[in-house]
JSON list of C-alpha atoms in Angstrom, two decimals:
[
{"chain": "A", "resi": 189, "resn": "UNK", "atom": "CA", "xyz": [-7.28, -0.63, -41.06]},
{"chain": "A", "resi": 190, "resn": "UNK", "atom": "CA", "xyz": [-4.40, -1.19, -38.91]},
{"chain": "A", "resi": 191, "resn": "UNK", "atom": "CA", "xyz": [-4.31, -1.34, -35.04]},
{"chain": "A", "resi": 192, "resn": "UNK", "atom": "CA", "xyz": [-1.32, -0.24, -32.85]},
{"chain": "A", "resi": 193, "resn": "UNK", "atom": "CA", "xyz": [-0.65, -2.86, -30.26]},
{"chain": "A", "resi": 194, "resn": "UNK", "atom": "CA", "xyz": [0.07, -1.30, -26.97]},
{"chain": "A", "resi": 195, "resn": "UNK", "atom": "CA", "xyz": [3.46, -2.79, -25.38]},
{"chain": "A", "resi": 196, "resn": "UNK", "atom": "CA", "xyz": [3.33, -4.98, -22.23]},
{"chain": "A", "resi": 197, "resn": "UNK", "atom": "CA", "xyz": [3.88, -2.70, -19.08]},
{"chain": "A", "resi": 198, "resn": "UNK", "atom": "CA", "xyz": [6.69, -4.76, -18.21]},
{"chain": "A", "resi": 199, "resn": "UNK", "atom": "CA", "xyz": [8.36, -4.18, -21.56]},
{"chain": "A", "resi": 200, "resn": "UNK", "atom": "CA", "xyz": [8.22, -0.42, -21.47]},
{"chain": "A", "resi": 201, "resn": "UNK", "atom": "CA", "xyz": [11.42, 1.65, -22.01]},
{"chain": "A", "resi": 202, "resn": "UNK", "atom": "CA", "xyz": [10.19, 5.27, -21.51]},
{"chain": "A", "resi": 203, "resn": "UNK", "atom": "CA", "xyz": [9.76, 5.04, -17.61]},
{"chain": "A", "resi": 204, "resn": "UNK", "atom": "CA", "xyz": [12.26, 6.15, -15.13]},
{"chain": "A", "resi": 205, "resn": "UNK", "atom": "CA", "xyz": [14.68, 3.70, -13.98]},
{"chain": "A", "resi": 206, "resn": "UNK", "atom": "CA", "xyz": [17.33, 3.53, -11.41]},
{"chain": "A", "resi": 207, "resn": "UNK", "atom": "CA", "xyz": [19.55, 1.13, -9.15]},
{"chain": "A", "resi": 208, "resn": "UNK", "atom": "CA", "xyz": [19.66, 0.81, -5.42]},
{"chain": "A", "resi": 209, "resn": "UNK", "atom": "CA", "xyz": [21.51, -1.67, -3.26]},
{"chain": "A", "resi": 210, "resn": "UNK", "atom": "CA", "xyz": [19.90, -5.11, -4.10]},
{"chain": "A", "resi": 211, "resn": "UNK", "atom": "CA", "xyz": [17.43, -3.95, -6.72]},
{"chain": "A", "resi": 212, "resn": "UNK", "atom": "CA", "xyz": [16.64, -2.12, -10.06]},
{"chain": "A", "resi": 213, "resn": "UNK", "atom": "CA", "xyz": [13.64, 0.52, -9.51]},
{"chain": "A", "resi": 214, "resn": "UNK", "atom": "CA", "xyz": [10.97, 1.00, -12.08]},
{"chain": "A", "resi": 215, "resn": "UNK", "atom": "CA", "xyz": [8.67, 4.09, -11.56]},
{"chain": "A", "resi": 216, "resn": "UNK", "atom": "CA", "xyz": [5.41, 3.29, -12.92]},
{"chain": "A", "resi": 217, "resn": "UNK", "atom": "CA", "xyz": [2.02, 5.43, -13.29]},
{"chain": "A", "resi": 218, "resn": "UNK", "atom": "CA", "xyz": [-1.44, 3.63, -13.92]},
{"chain": "A", "resi": 219, "resn": "UNK", "atom": "CA", "xyz": [-4.71, 5.40, -14.71]},
{"chain": "A", "resi": 220, "resn": "UNK", "atom": "CA", "xyz": [-7.40, 3.94, -12.74]},
{"chain": "A", "resi": 221, "resn": "UNK", "atom": "CA", "xyz": [-11.39, 4.53, -12.57]},
{"chain": "A", "resi": 222, "resn": "UNK", "atom": "CA", "xyz": [-12.14, 7.16, -10.06]},
{"chain": "A", "resi": 223, "resn": "UNK", "atom": "CA", "xyz": [-15.38, 5.01, -9.48]},
{"chain": "A", "resi": 224, "resn": "UNK", "atom": "CA", "xyz": [-15.44, 1.57, -10.45]},
{"chain": "A", "resi": 225, "resn": "UNK", "atom": "CA", "xyz": [-19.05, 1.07, -10.70]},
{"chain": "A", "resi": 226, "resn": "UNK", "atom": "CA", "xyz": [-19.14, 3.74, -13.41]},
{"chain": "A", "resi": 227, "resn": "UNK", "atom": "CA", "xyz": [-15.66, 3.27, -15.39]},
{"chain": "A", "resi": 228, "resn": "UNK", "atom": "CA", "xyz": [-17.59, 4.28, -18.38]},
{"chain": "A", "resi": 229, "resn": "UNK", "atom": "CA", "xyz": [-17.83, 8.02, -17.28]},
{"chain": "A", "resi": 230, "resn": "UNK", "atom": "CA", "xyz": [-14.12, 8.56, -17.96]},
{"chain": "A", "resi": 231, "resn": "UNK", "atom": "CA", "xyz": [-13.19, 9.92, -14.77]},
{"chain": "A", "resi": 232, "resn": "UNK", "atom": "CA", "xyz": [-9.78, 8.41, -13.37]},
{"chain": "A", "resi": 233, "resn": "UNK", "atom": "CA", "xyz": [-7.06, 8.80, -10.97]},
{"chain": "A", "resi": 234, "resn": "UNK", "atom": "CA", "xyz": [-3.36, 8.35, -11.17]},
{"chain": "A", "resi": 235, "resn": "UNK", "atom": "CA", "xyz": [-1.72, 5.65, -9.10]},
{"chain": "A", "resi": 236, "resn": "UNK", "atom": "CA", "xyz": [2.08, 5.37, -8.63]},
{"chain": "A", "resi": 237, "resn": "UNK", "atom": "CA", "xyz": [3.72, 2.22, -8.08]},
{"chain": "A", "resi": 238, "resn": "UNK", "atom": "CA", "xyz": [7.50, 1.83, -7.14]},
{"chain": "A", "resi": 239, "resn": "UNK", "atom": "CA", "xyz": [8.28, -1.48, -8.89]},
{"chain": "A", "resi": 240, "resn": "UNK", "atom": "CA", "xyz": [11.57, -3.34, -7.47]},
{"chain": "A", "resi": 241, "resn": "UNK", "atom": "CA", "xyz": [13.29, -6.11, -9.41]},
{"chain": "A", "resi": 242, "resn": "UNK", "atom": "CA", "xyz": [16.10, -8.31, -7.86]},
{"chain": "A", "resi": 243, "resn": "UNK", "atom": "CA", "xyz": [19.34, -6.97, -9.16]},
{"chain": "A", "resi": 244, "resn": "UNK", "atom": "CA", "xyz": [20.26, -8.99, -12.10]},
{"chain": "A", "resi": 245, "resn": "UNK", "atom": "CA", "xyz": [16.91, -10.64, -12.50]},
{"chain": "A", "resi": 246, "resn": "UNK", "atom": "CA", "xyz": [15.55, -7.59, -14.69]},
{"chain": "A", "resi": 247, "resn": "UNK", "atom": "CA", "xyz": [15.17, -10.04, -17.68]},
{"chain": "A", "resi": 248, "resn": "UNK", "atom": "CA", "xyz": [12.72, -12.24, -15.69]},
{"chain": "A", "resi": 249, "resn": "UNK", "atom": "CA", "xyz": [10.18, -9.71, -14.87]},
{"chain": "A", "resi": 250, "resn": "UNK", "atom": "CA", "xyz": [7.52, -11.56, -16.84]},
{"chain": "A", "resi": 251, "resn": "UNK", "atom": "CA", "xyz": [7.92, -14.81, -14.63]},
{"chain": "A", "resi": 252, "resn": "UNK", "atom": "CA", "xyz": [8.86, -13.53, -10.89]},
{"chain": "A", "resi": 253, "resn": "UNK", "atom": "CA", "xyz": [6.10, -13.41, -8.70]},
{"chain": "A", "resi": 254, "resn": "UNK", "atom": "CA", "xyz": [5.10, -10.27, -6.91]},
{"chain": "A", "resi": 255, "resn": "UNK", "atom": "CA", "xyz": [4.70, -9.19, -3.38]},
{"chain": "A", "resi": 256, "resn": "UNK", "atom": "CA", "xyz": [2.63, -6.01, -2.99]},
{"chain": "A", "resi": 257, "resn": "UNK", "atom": "CA", "xyz": [3.18, -3.53, -0.12]},
{"chain": "A", "resi": 258, "resn": "UNK", "atom": "CA", "xyz": [0.00, -1.74, 1.52]},
{"chain": "A", "resi": 259, "resn": "UNK", "atom": "CA", "xyz": [1.16, 1.30, 3.53]},
{"chain": "A", "resi": 260, "resn": "UNK", "atom": "CA", "xyz": [-0.55, 2.14, 6.73]},
{"chain": "A", "resi": 261, "resn": "UNK", "atom": "CA", "xyz": [-2.26, 5.39, 7.43]},
{"chain": "A", "resi": 262, "resn": "UNK", "atom": "CA", "xyz": [-4.83, 6.10, 5.87]},
{"chain": "A", "resi": 263, "resn": "UNK", "atom": "CA", "xyz": [-3.20, 8.90, 4.15]},
{"chain": "A", "resi": 264, "resn": "UNK", "atom": "CA", "xyz": [0.64, 8.23, 3.67]},
{"chain": "A", "resi": 265, "resn": "UNK", "atom": "CA", "xyz": [2.49, 7.54, 0.64]},
{"chain": "A", "resi": 266, "resn": "UNK", "atom": "CA", "xyz": [5.11, 4.62, 0.64]},
{"chain": "A", "resi": 267, "resn": "UNK", "atom": "CA", "xyz": [8.38, 5.43, 1.96]},
{"chain": "A", "resi": 268, "resn": "UNK", "atom": "CA", "xyz": [11.30, 5.00, -0.32]},
{"chain": "A", "resi": 269, "resn": "UNK", "atom": "CA", "xyz": [13.64, 2.48, 0.37]},
{"chain": "A", "resi": 270, "resn": "UNK", "atom": "CA", "xyz": [17.39, 3.07, 0.15]},
{"chain": "A", "resi": 271, "resn": "UNK", "atom": "CA", "xyz": [18.26, -0.59, -0.01]},
{"chain": "A", "resi": 272, "resn": "UNK", "atom": "CA", "xyz": [16.41, -3.78, -0.18]},
{"chain": "A", "resi": 273, "resn": "UNK", "atom": "CA", "xyz": [18.91, -5.94, 1.20]},
{"chain": "A", "resi": 274, "resn": "UNK", "atom": "CA", "xyz": [17.89, -5.73, 4.57]},
{"chain": "A", "resi": 275, "resn": "UNK", "atom": "CA", "xyz": [14.45, -6.18, 6.67]},
{"chain": "A", "resi": 276, "resn": "UNK", "atom": "CA", "xyz": [11.49, -7.47, 4.95]},
{"chain": "A", "resi": 277, "resn": "UNK", "atom": "CA", "xyz": [12.58, -6.20, 1.53]},
{"chain": "A", "resi": 278, "resn": "UNK", "atom": "CA", "xyz": [15.66, -8.51, 1.88]},
{"chain": "A", "resi": 279, "resn": "UNK", "atom": "CA", "xyz": [13.58, -11.21, 2.56]},
{"chain": "A", "resi": 280, "resn": "UNK", "atom": "CA", "xyz": [10.98, -10.76, -0.30]},
{"chain": "A", "resi": 281, "resn": "UNK", "atom": "CA", "xyz": [14.18, -10.34, -2.55]},
{"chain": "A", "resi": 282, "resn": "UNK", "atom": "CA", "xyz": [15.92, -13.41, -1.17]},
{"chain": "A", "resi": 283, "resn": "UNK", "atom": "CA", "xyz": [12.46, -15.48, -1.86]},
{"chain": "A", "resi": 284, "resn": "UNK", "atom": "CA", "xyz": [12.57, -14.29, -5.28]},
{"chain": "A", "resi": 285, "resn": "UNK", "atom": "CA", "xyz": [9.84, -11.66, -5.29]},
{"chain": "A", "resi": 286, "resn": "UNK", "atom": "CA", "xyz": [9.82, -8.68, -7.39]},
{"chain": "A", "resi": 287, "resn": "UNK", "atom": "CA", "xyz": [8.27, -5.74, -4.79]},
{"chain": "A", "resi": 288, "resn": "UNK", "atom": "CA", "xyz": [5.14, -3.35, -5.67]},
{"chain": "A", "resi": 289, "resn": "UNK", "atom": "CA", "xyz": [5.38, -0.38, -3.31]},
{"chain": "A", "resi": 290, "resn": "UNK", "atom": "CA", "xyz": [2.14, 1.46, -4.11]},
{"chain": "A", "resi": 291, "resn": "UNK", "atom": "CA", "xyz": [1.16, 5.30, -3.03]},
{"chain": "A", "resi": 292, "resn": "UNK", "atom": "CA", "xyz": [-2.47, 4.54, -2.42]},
{"chain": "A", "resi": 293, "resn": "UNK", "atom": "CA", "xyz": [-4.89, 7.01, -4.25]},
{"chain": "A", "resi": 294, "resn": "UNK", "atom": "CA", "xyz": [-5.00, 10.36, -2.71]},
{"chain": "A", "resi": 295, "resn": "UNK", "atom": "CA", "xyz": [-1.20, 9.98, -1.31]},
{"chain": "A", "resi": 296, "resn": "UNK", "atom": "CA", "xyz": [2.35, 10.46, -2.38]},
{"chain": "A", "resi": 297, "resn": "UNK", "atom": "CA", "xyz": [2.87, 10.62, -6.36]},
{"chain": "A", "resi": 298, "resn": "UNK", "atom": "CA", "xyz": [-0.53, 9.31, -6.94]},
{"chain": "A", "resi": 299, "resn": "UNK", "atom": "CA", "xyz": [-3.51, 11.84, -7.58]},
{"chain": "A", "resi": 300, "resn": "UNK", "atom": "CA", "xyz": [-3.56, 13.82, -4.45]},
{"chain": "A", "resi": 301, "resn": "UNK", "atom": "CA", "xyz": [-6.23, 14.82, -1.94]},
{"chain": "A", "resi": 302, "resn": "UNK", "atom": "CA", "xyz": [-5.87, 17.86, 0.11]},
{"chain": "A", "resi": 303, "resn": "UNK", "atom": "CA", "xyz": [-7.99, 21.07, 1.30]},
{"chain": "A", "resi": 304, "resn": "UNK", "atom": "CA", "xyz": [-6.45, 23.04, -1.48]},
{"chain": "A", "resi": 305, "resn": "UNK", "atom": "CA", "xyz": [-6.82, 20.66, -4.16]},
{"chain": "A", "resi": 306, "resn": "UNK", "atom": "CA", "xyz": [-10.64, 20.04, -3.48]},
{"chain": "A", "resi": 307, "resn": "UNK", "atom": "CA", "xyz": [-11.46, 23.72, -2.96]},
{"chain": "A", "resi": 308, "resn": "UNK", "atom": "CA", "xyz": [-9.83, 24.26, -6.55]},
{"chain": "A", "resi": 309, "resn": "UNK", "atom": "CA", "xyz": [-11.65, 21.48, -8.22]},
{"chain": "A", "resi": 310, "resn": "UNK", "atom": "CA", "xyz": [-15.23, 21.68, -6.40]},
{"chain": "A", "resi": 311, "resn": "UNK", "atom": "CA", "xyz": [-17.66, 24.69, -5.43]},
{"chain": "A", "resi": 312, "resn": "UNK", "atom": "CA", "xyz": [-19.78, 22.80, -3.09]},
{"chain": "A", "resi": 313, "resn": "UNK", "atom": "CA", "xyz": [-19.19, 20.54, -0.05]},
{"chain": "A", "resi": 314, "resn": "UNK", "atom": "CA", "xyz": [-21.51, 18.08, -1.34]},
{"chain": "A", "resi": 315, "resn": "UNK", "atom": "CA", "xyz": [-19.10, 17.72, -4.54]},
{"chain": "A", "resi": 316, "resn": "UNK", "atom": "CA", "xyz": [-16.26, 17.20, -2.34]},
{"chain": "A", "resi": 317, "resn": "UNK", "atom": "CA", "xyz": [-17.79, 14.69, 0.05]},
{"chain": "A", "resi": 318, "resn": "UNK", "atom": "CA", "xyz": [-19.06, 12.72, -3.33]},
{"chain": "A", "resi": 319, "resn": "UNK", "atom": "CA", "xyz": [-15.40, 12.96, -4.50]},
{"chain": "A", "resi": 320, "resn": "UNK", "atom": "CA", "xyz": [-13.69, 11.78, -1.38]},
{"chain": "A", "resi": 321, "resn": "UNK", "atom": "CA", "xyz": [-15.83, 8.78, -0.95]},
{"chain": "A", "resi": 322, "resn": "UNK", "atom": "CA", "xyz": [-13.79, 6.98, -3.70]},
{"chain": "A", "resi": 323, "resn": "UNK", "atom": "CA", "xyz": [-10.83, 6.86, -1.71]},
{"chain": "A", "resi": 324, "resn": "UNK", "atom": "CA", "xyz": [-11.53, 4.38, 0.75]},
{"chain": "A", "resi": 325, "resn": "UNK", "atom": "CA", "xyz": [-10.30, 0.96, 0.83]},
{"chain": "A", "resi": 326, "resn": "UNK", "atom": "CA", "xyz": [-12.50, -0.82, -1.46]},
{"chain": "A", "resi": 327, "resn": "UNK", "atom": "CA", "xyz": [-11.32, 1.46, -4.14]},
{"chain": "A", "resi": 328, "resn": "UNK", "atom": "CA", "xyz": [-7.76, 1.24, -3.20]},
{"chain": "A", "resi": 329, "resn": "UNK", "atom": "CA", "xyz": [-7.95, -2.43, -3.36]},
{"chain": "A", "resi": 330, "resn": "UNK", "atom": "CA", "xyz": [-9.76, -2.37, -6.90]},
{"chain": "A", "resi": 331, "resn": "UNK", "atom": "CA", "xyz": [-6.74, 0.00, -7.91]},
{"chain": "A", "resi": 332, "resn": "UNK", "atom": "CA", "xyz": [-4.39, -2.88, -6.94]},
{"chain": "A", "resi": 333, "resn": "UNK", "atom": "CA", "xyz": [-6.27, -5.62, -8.84]},
{"chain": "A", "resi": 334, "resn": "UNK", "atom": "CA", "xyz": [-6.68, -3.48, -11.93]},
{"chain": "A", "resi": 335, "resn": "UNK", "atom": "CA", "xyz": [-2.67, -2.95, -11.64]},
{"chain": "A", "resi": 336, "resn": "UNK", "atom": "CA", "xyz": [-2.35, -6.78, -10.90]},
{"chain": "A", "resi": 337, "resn": "UNK", "atom": "CA", "xyz": [-4.22, -7.49, -14.29]},
{"chain": "A", "resi": 338, "resn": "UNK", "atom": "CA", "xyz": [-1.96, -5.09, -16.28]},
{"chain": "A", "resi": 339, "resn": "UNK", "atom": "CA", "xyz": [1.22, -6.65, -14.87]},
{"chain": "A", "resi": 340, "resn": "UNK", "atom": "CA", "xyz": [0.20, -10.16, -14.84]},
{"chain": "A", "resi": 341, "resn": "UNK", "atom": "CA", "xyz": [-1.18, -10.08, -18.46]},
{"chain": "A", "resi": 342, "resn": "UNK", "atom": "CA", "xyz": [-0.59, -13.39, -20.48]},
{"chain": "A", "resi": 343, "resn": "UNK", "atom": "CA", "xyz": [0.41, -15.22, -17.19]},
{"chain": "A", "resi": 344, "resn": "UNK", "atom": "CA", "xyz": [-1.35, -18.45, -16.54]},
{"chain": "A", "resi": 345, "resn": "UNK", "atom": "CA", "xyz": [-3.79, -18.03, -13.46]},
{"chain": "A", "resi": 346, "resn": "UNK", "atom": "CA", "xyz": [-1.69, -19.71, -11.10]},
{"chain": "A", "resi": 347, "resn": "UNK", "atom": "CA", "xyz": [1.42, -17.48, -11.67]},
{"chain": "A", "resi": 348, "resn": "UNK", "atom": "CA", "xyz": [-0.82, -14.06, -11.66]},
{"chain": "A", "resi": 349, "resn": "UNK", "atom": "CA", "xyz": [-1.36, -14.16, -8.10]},
{"chain": "A", "resi": 350, "resn": "UNK", "atom": "CA", "xyz": [-0.36, -11.48, -5.70]},
{"chain": "A", "resi": 351, "resn": "UNK", "atom": "CA", "xyz": [1.36, -12.07, -2.20]},
{"chain": "A", "resi": 352, "resn": "UNK", "atom": "CA", "xyz": [0.39, -8.91, 0.04]},
{"chain": "A", "resi": 353, "resn": "UNK", "atom": "CA", "xyz": [1.81, -7.52, 2.97]},
{"chain": "A", "resi": 354, "resn": "UNK", "atom": "CA", "xyz": [-0.05, -4.91, 4.88]},
{"chain": "A", "resi": 355, "resn": "UNK", "atom": "CA", "xyz": [0.84, -2.51, 7.84]},
{"chain": "A", "resi": 356, "resn": "UNK", "atom": "CA", "xyz": [-1.98, -1.21, 9.96]},
{"chain": "A", "resi": 357, "resn": "UNK", "atom": "CA", "xyz": [-4.51, 0.35, 7.64]},
{"chain": "A", "resi": 358, "resn": "UNK", "atom": "CA", "xyz": [-2.65, -1.72, 5.10]},
{"chain": "A", "resi": 359, "resn": "UNK", "atom": "CA", "xyz": [-3.95, -4.87, 6.95]},
{"chain": "A", "resi": 360, "resn": "UNK", "atom": "CA", "xyz": [-7.53, -3.61, 6.70]},
{"chain": "A", "resi": 361, "resn": "UNK", "atom": "CA", "xyz": [-6.89, -3.03, 3.02]},
{"chain": "A", "resi": 362, "resn": "UNK", "atom": "CA", "xyz": [-5.77, -6.95, 2.65]},
{"chain": "A", "resi": 363, "resn": "UNK", "atom": "CA", "xyz": [-8.82, -7.99, 4.42]},
{"chain": "A", "resi": 364, "resn": "UNK", "atom": "CA", "xyz": [-10.99, -6.19, 1.98]},
{"chain": "A", "resi": 365, "resn": "UNK", "atom": "CA", "xyz": [-8.85, -7.70, -0.77]},
{"chain": "A", "resi": 366, "resn": "UNK", "atom": "CA", "xyz": [-9.35, -11.02, 0.23]},
{"chain": "A", "resi": 367, "resn": "UNK", "atom": "CA", "xyz": [-13.28, -10.41, 0.51]},
{"chain": "A", "resi": 368, "resn": "UNK", "atom": "CA", "xyz": [-13.30, -8.92, -3.19]},
{"chain": "A", "resi": 369, "resn": "UNK", "atom": "CA", "xyz": [-10.85, -10.78, -4.97]},
{"chain": "A", "resi": 370, "resn": "UNK", "atom": "CA", "xyz": [-9.65, -14.00, -2.84]},
{"chain": "A", "resi": 371, "resn": "UNK", "atom": "CA", "xyz": [-8.50, -15.84, -6.22]},
{"chain": "A", "resi": 372, "resn": "UNK", "atom": "CA", "xyz": [-6.07, -13.04, -6.86]},
{"chain": "A", "resi": 373, "resn": "UNK", "atom": "CA", "xyz": [-3.93, -13.76, -3.84]},
{"chain": "A", "resi": 374, "resn": "UNK", "atom": "CA", "xyz": [-1.44, -16.24, -3.09]},
{"chain": "A", "resi": 375, "resn": "UNK", "atom": "CA", "xyz": [-0.49, -15.47, 0.46]},
{"chain": "A", "resi": 376, "resn": "UNK", "atom": "CA", "xyz": [-1.12, -12.58, 2.86]},
{"chain": "A", "resi": 377, "resn": "UNK", "atom": "CA", "xyz": [0.78, -11.08, 5.70]},
{"chain": "A", "resi": 378, "resn": "UNK", "atom": "CA", "xyz": [-0.85, -8.71, 8.24]},
{"chain": "A", "resi": 379, "resn": "UNK", "atom": "CA", "xyz": [1.17, -6.67, 10.62]},
{"chain": "A", "resi": 380, "resn": "UNK", "atom": "CA", "xyz": [-0.76, -4.81, 13.14]},
{"chain": "A", "resi": 381, "resn": "UNK", "atom": "CA", "xyz": [-3.94, -3.92, 11.15]},
{"chain": "A", "resi": 382, "resn": "UNK", "atom": "CA", "xyz": [-6.78, -6.59, 11.65]},
{"chain": "A", "resi": 383, "resn": "UNK", "atom": "CA", "xyz": [-10.33, -5.54, 11.79]},
{"chain": "A", "resi": 384, "resn": "UNK", "atom": "CA", "xyz": [-12.63, -6.86, 14.55]},
{"chain": "A", "resi": 385, "resn": "UNK", "atom": "CA", "xyz": [-15.13, -9.42, 13.67]},
{"chain": "A", "resi": 386, "resn": "UNK", "atom": "CA", "xyz": [-17.10, -8.39, 16.34]},
{"chain": "A", "resi": 387, "resn": "UNK", "atom": "CA", "xyz": [-19.20, -5.05, 17.44]},
{"chain": "A", "resi": 388, "resn": "UNK", "atom": "CA", "xyz": [-16.24, -2.75, 18.29]},
{"chain": "A", "resi": 389, "resn": "UNK", "atom": "CA", "xyz": [-12.22, -2.89, 18.39]},
{"chain": "A", "resi": 390, "resn": "UNK", "atom": "CA", "xyz": [-12.12, -2.85, 22.27]},
{"chain": "A", "resi": 391, "resn": "UNK", "atom": "CA", "xyz": [-11.70, -6.64, 22.49]},
{"chain": "A", "resi": 392, "resn": "UNK", "atom": "CA", "xyz": [-8.62, -6.49, 19.81]},
{"chain": "A", "resi": 393, "resn": "UNK", "atom": "CA", "xyz": [-6.97, -3.79, 21.71]},
{"chain": "A", "resi": 394, "resn": "UNK", "atom": "CA", "xyz": [-7.33, -5.56, 25.26]},
{"chain": "A", "resi": 395, "resn": "UNK", "atom": "CA", "xyz": [-5.49, -8.38, 23.94]},
{"chain": "A", "resi": 396, "resn": "UNK", "atom": "CA", "xyz": [-2.57, -6.28, 23.59]},
{"chain": "A", "resi": 397, "resn": "UNK", "atom": "CA", "xyz": [-2.63, -4.77, 27.21]},
{"chain": "A", "resi": 398, "resn": "UNK", "atom": "CA", "xyz": [-0.73, -7.64, 28.70]},
{"chain": "A", "resi": 399, "resn": "UNK", "atom": "CA", "xyz": [2.21, -7.11, 26.15]},
{"chain": "A", "resi": 400, "resn": "UNK", "atom": "CA", "xyz": [2.14, -3.43, 26.47]},
{"chain": "A", "resi": 401, "resn": "UNK", "atom": "CA", "xyz": [2.60, -3.55, 30.10]},
{"chain": "A", "resi": 402, "resn": "UNK", "atom": "CA", "xyz": [5.65, -5.94, 29.85]},
{"chain": "A", "resi": 403, "resn": "UNK", "atom": "CA", "xyz": [7.05, -3.46, 27.31]},
{"chain": "A", "resi": 404, "resn": "UNK", "atom": "CA", "xyz": [6.35, -0.41, 29.56]},
{"chain": "A", "resi": 405, "resn": "UNK", "atom": "CA", "xyz": [8.24, -2.23, 32.40]},
{"chain": "A", "resi": 406, "resn": "UNK", "atom": "CA", "xyz": [11.24, -2.97, 30.24]},
{"chain": "A", "resi": 407, "resn": "UNK", "atom": "CA", "xyz": [11.22, 0.71, 29.09]},
{"chain": "A", "resi": 408, "resn": "UNK", "atom": "CA", "xyz": [11.00, 2.11, 32.46]},
{"chain": "A", "resi": 409, "resn": "UNK", "atom": "CA", "xyz": [13.71, -0.08, 33.93]},
{"chain": "A", "resi": 410, "resn": "UNK", "atom": "CA", "xyz": [15.90, 1.34, 31.07]},
{"chain": "A", "resi": 411, "resn": "UNK", "atom": "CA", "xyz": [14.87, 5.04, 31.53]},
{"chain": "A", "resi": 412, "resn": "UNK", "atom": "CA", "xyz": [13.65, 5.43, 35.17]},
{"chain": "A", "resi": 413, "resn": "UNK", "atom": "CA", "xyz": [13.33, 9.21, 34.87]},
{"chain": "A", "resi": 414, "resn": "UNK", "atom": "CA", "xyz": [10.79, 8.96, 32.29]},
{"chain": "A", "resi": 415, "resn": "UNK", "atom": "CA", "xyz": [8.40, 7.57, 34.80]},
{"chain": "A", "resi": 416, "resn": "UNK", "atom": "CA", "xyz": [7.68, 10.86, 36.43]},
{"chain": "A", "resi": 417, "resn": "UNK", "atom": "CA", "xyz": [7.66, 12.68, 33.14]},
{"chain": "A", "resi": 418, "resn": "UNK", "atom": "CA", "xyz": [4.95, 10.36, 31.63]},
{"chain": "A", "resi": 419, "resn": "UNK", "atom": "CA", "xyz": [2.76, 10.82, 34.81]},
{"chain": "A", "resi": 420, "resn": "UNK", "atom": "CA", "xyz": [3.16, 14.35, 34.40]},
{"chain": "A", "resi": 421, "resn": "UNK", "atom": "CA", "xyz": [1.85, 14.24, 30.74]},
{"chain": "A", "resi": 422, "resn": "UNK", "atom": "CA", "xyz": [-0.93, 12.12, 31.59]},
{"chain": "A", "resi": 423, "resn": "UNK", "atom": "CA", "xyz": [-1.86, 14.40, 34.66]},
{"chain": "A", "resi": 424, "resn": "UNK", "atom": "CA", "xyz": [-1.70, 17.42, 32.24]},
{"chain": "A", "resi": 425, "resn": "UNK", "atom": "CA", "xyz": [-4.00, 15.53, 29.50]},
{"chain": "A", "resi": 426, "resn": "UNK", "atom": "CA", "xyz": [-6.65, 14.56, 32.16]},
{"chain": "A", "resi": 427, "resn": "UNK", "atom": "CA", "xyz": [-6.74, 18.13, 33.57]}
]
C-alpha cells in the first residue's frame, strides 16, 4: 500500500500568483472546520488568504516570518493593496516579513454570509442563528491558528510564531488570539480596537474625548463654514 504525500502549502504551484510593486502575491484558500468543537462532522468553511512575499525573496517562504493582518468590521473583507512599498505594508516588508491578508469567514472570497445565502441554505430561523453563531471572533481566531499550523509546518517552534496587526474589530480578534493561543504569537500590534477590561466601554471612549476635541478644533479652523453645517445636522438628528 502506498500513500500520496500532500505537498507543503508553500510549495504548491497550482495557485494564482501575480506581482505588485514590492511583492509577489499568492492567493490561497483553506478549508477550515465550521465548528471547531465538532470537526468530525465534516462541515467546513472556505477561508481566503492573500499571501504577499517580499519581491525577490520567494525562495525564502519557508523561513521568513509571517505578519497576519486582521481587518476591522466585523463583516469587511481585506482591502487589496495595489502596492506594498508604503504604509505599514512597506514597514513589514522592510522588516523581512511576509504578509497574510485574511478575508475572515463570512466575508470577501471566504465562505459568505448574506440574507440570500442563509435563505437558500436553511428553512428555519433557528438553523440560521445556529449557523451564524460560528462566525464570531473565537472561530475567526481558530481559522488563523489552523492556517498558521499549515503554513508553518516543519518549522521549529520559535520560528512558527505569528506577528499580528489588528484594526478595530481586528484588535478585538487579537485579544481573543492572545487568550486562546498565546504561545503562537511573537508580537501583536493593535490600532483602535481594545476591548474594555471593565463592565462597559464608556470609560475607554471617554479617554478619547480630549483628543477628539483637539482634532475638531483643528478641523473647524481649516473649514469654518462646517461649524454651522454640523450644528444643523445635530439639530436634525436630535429632533
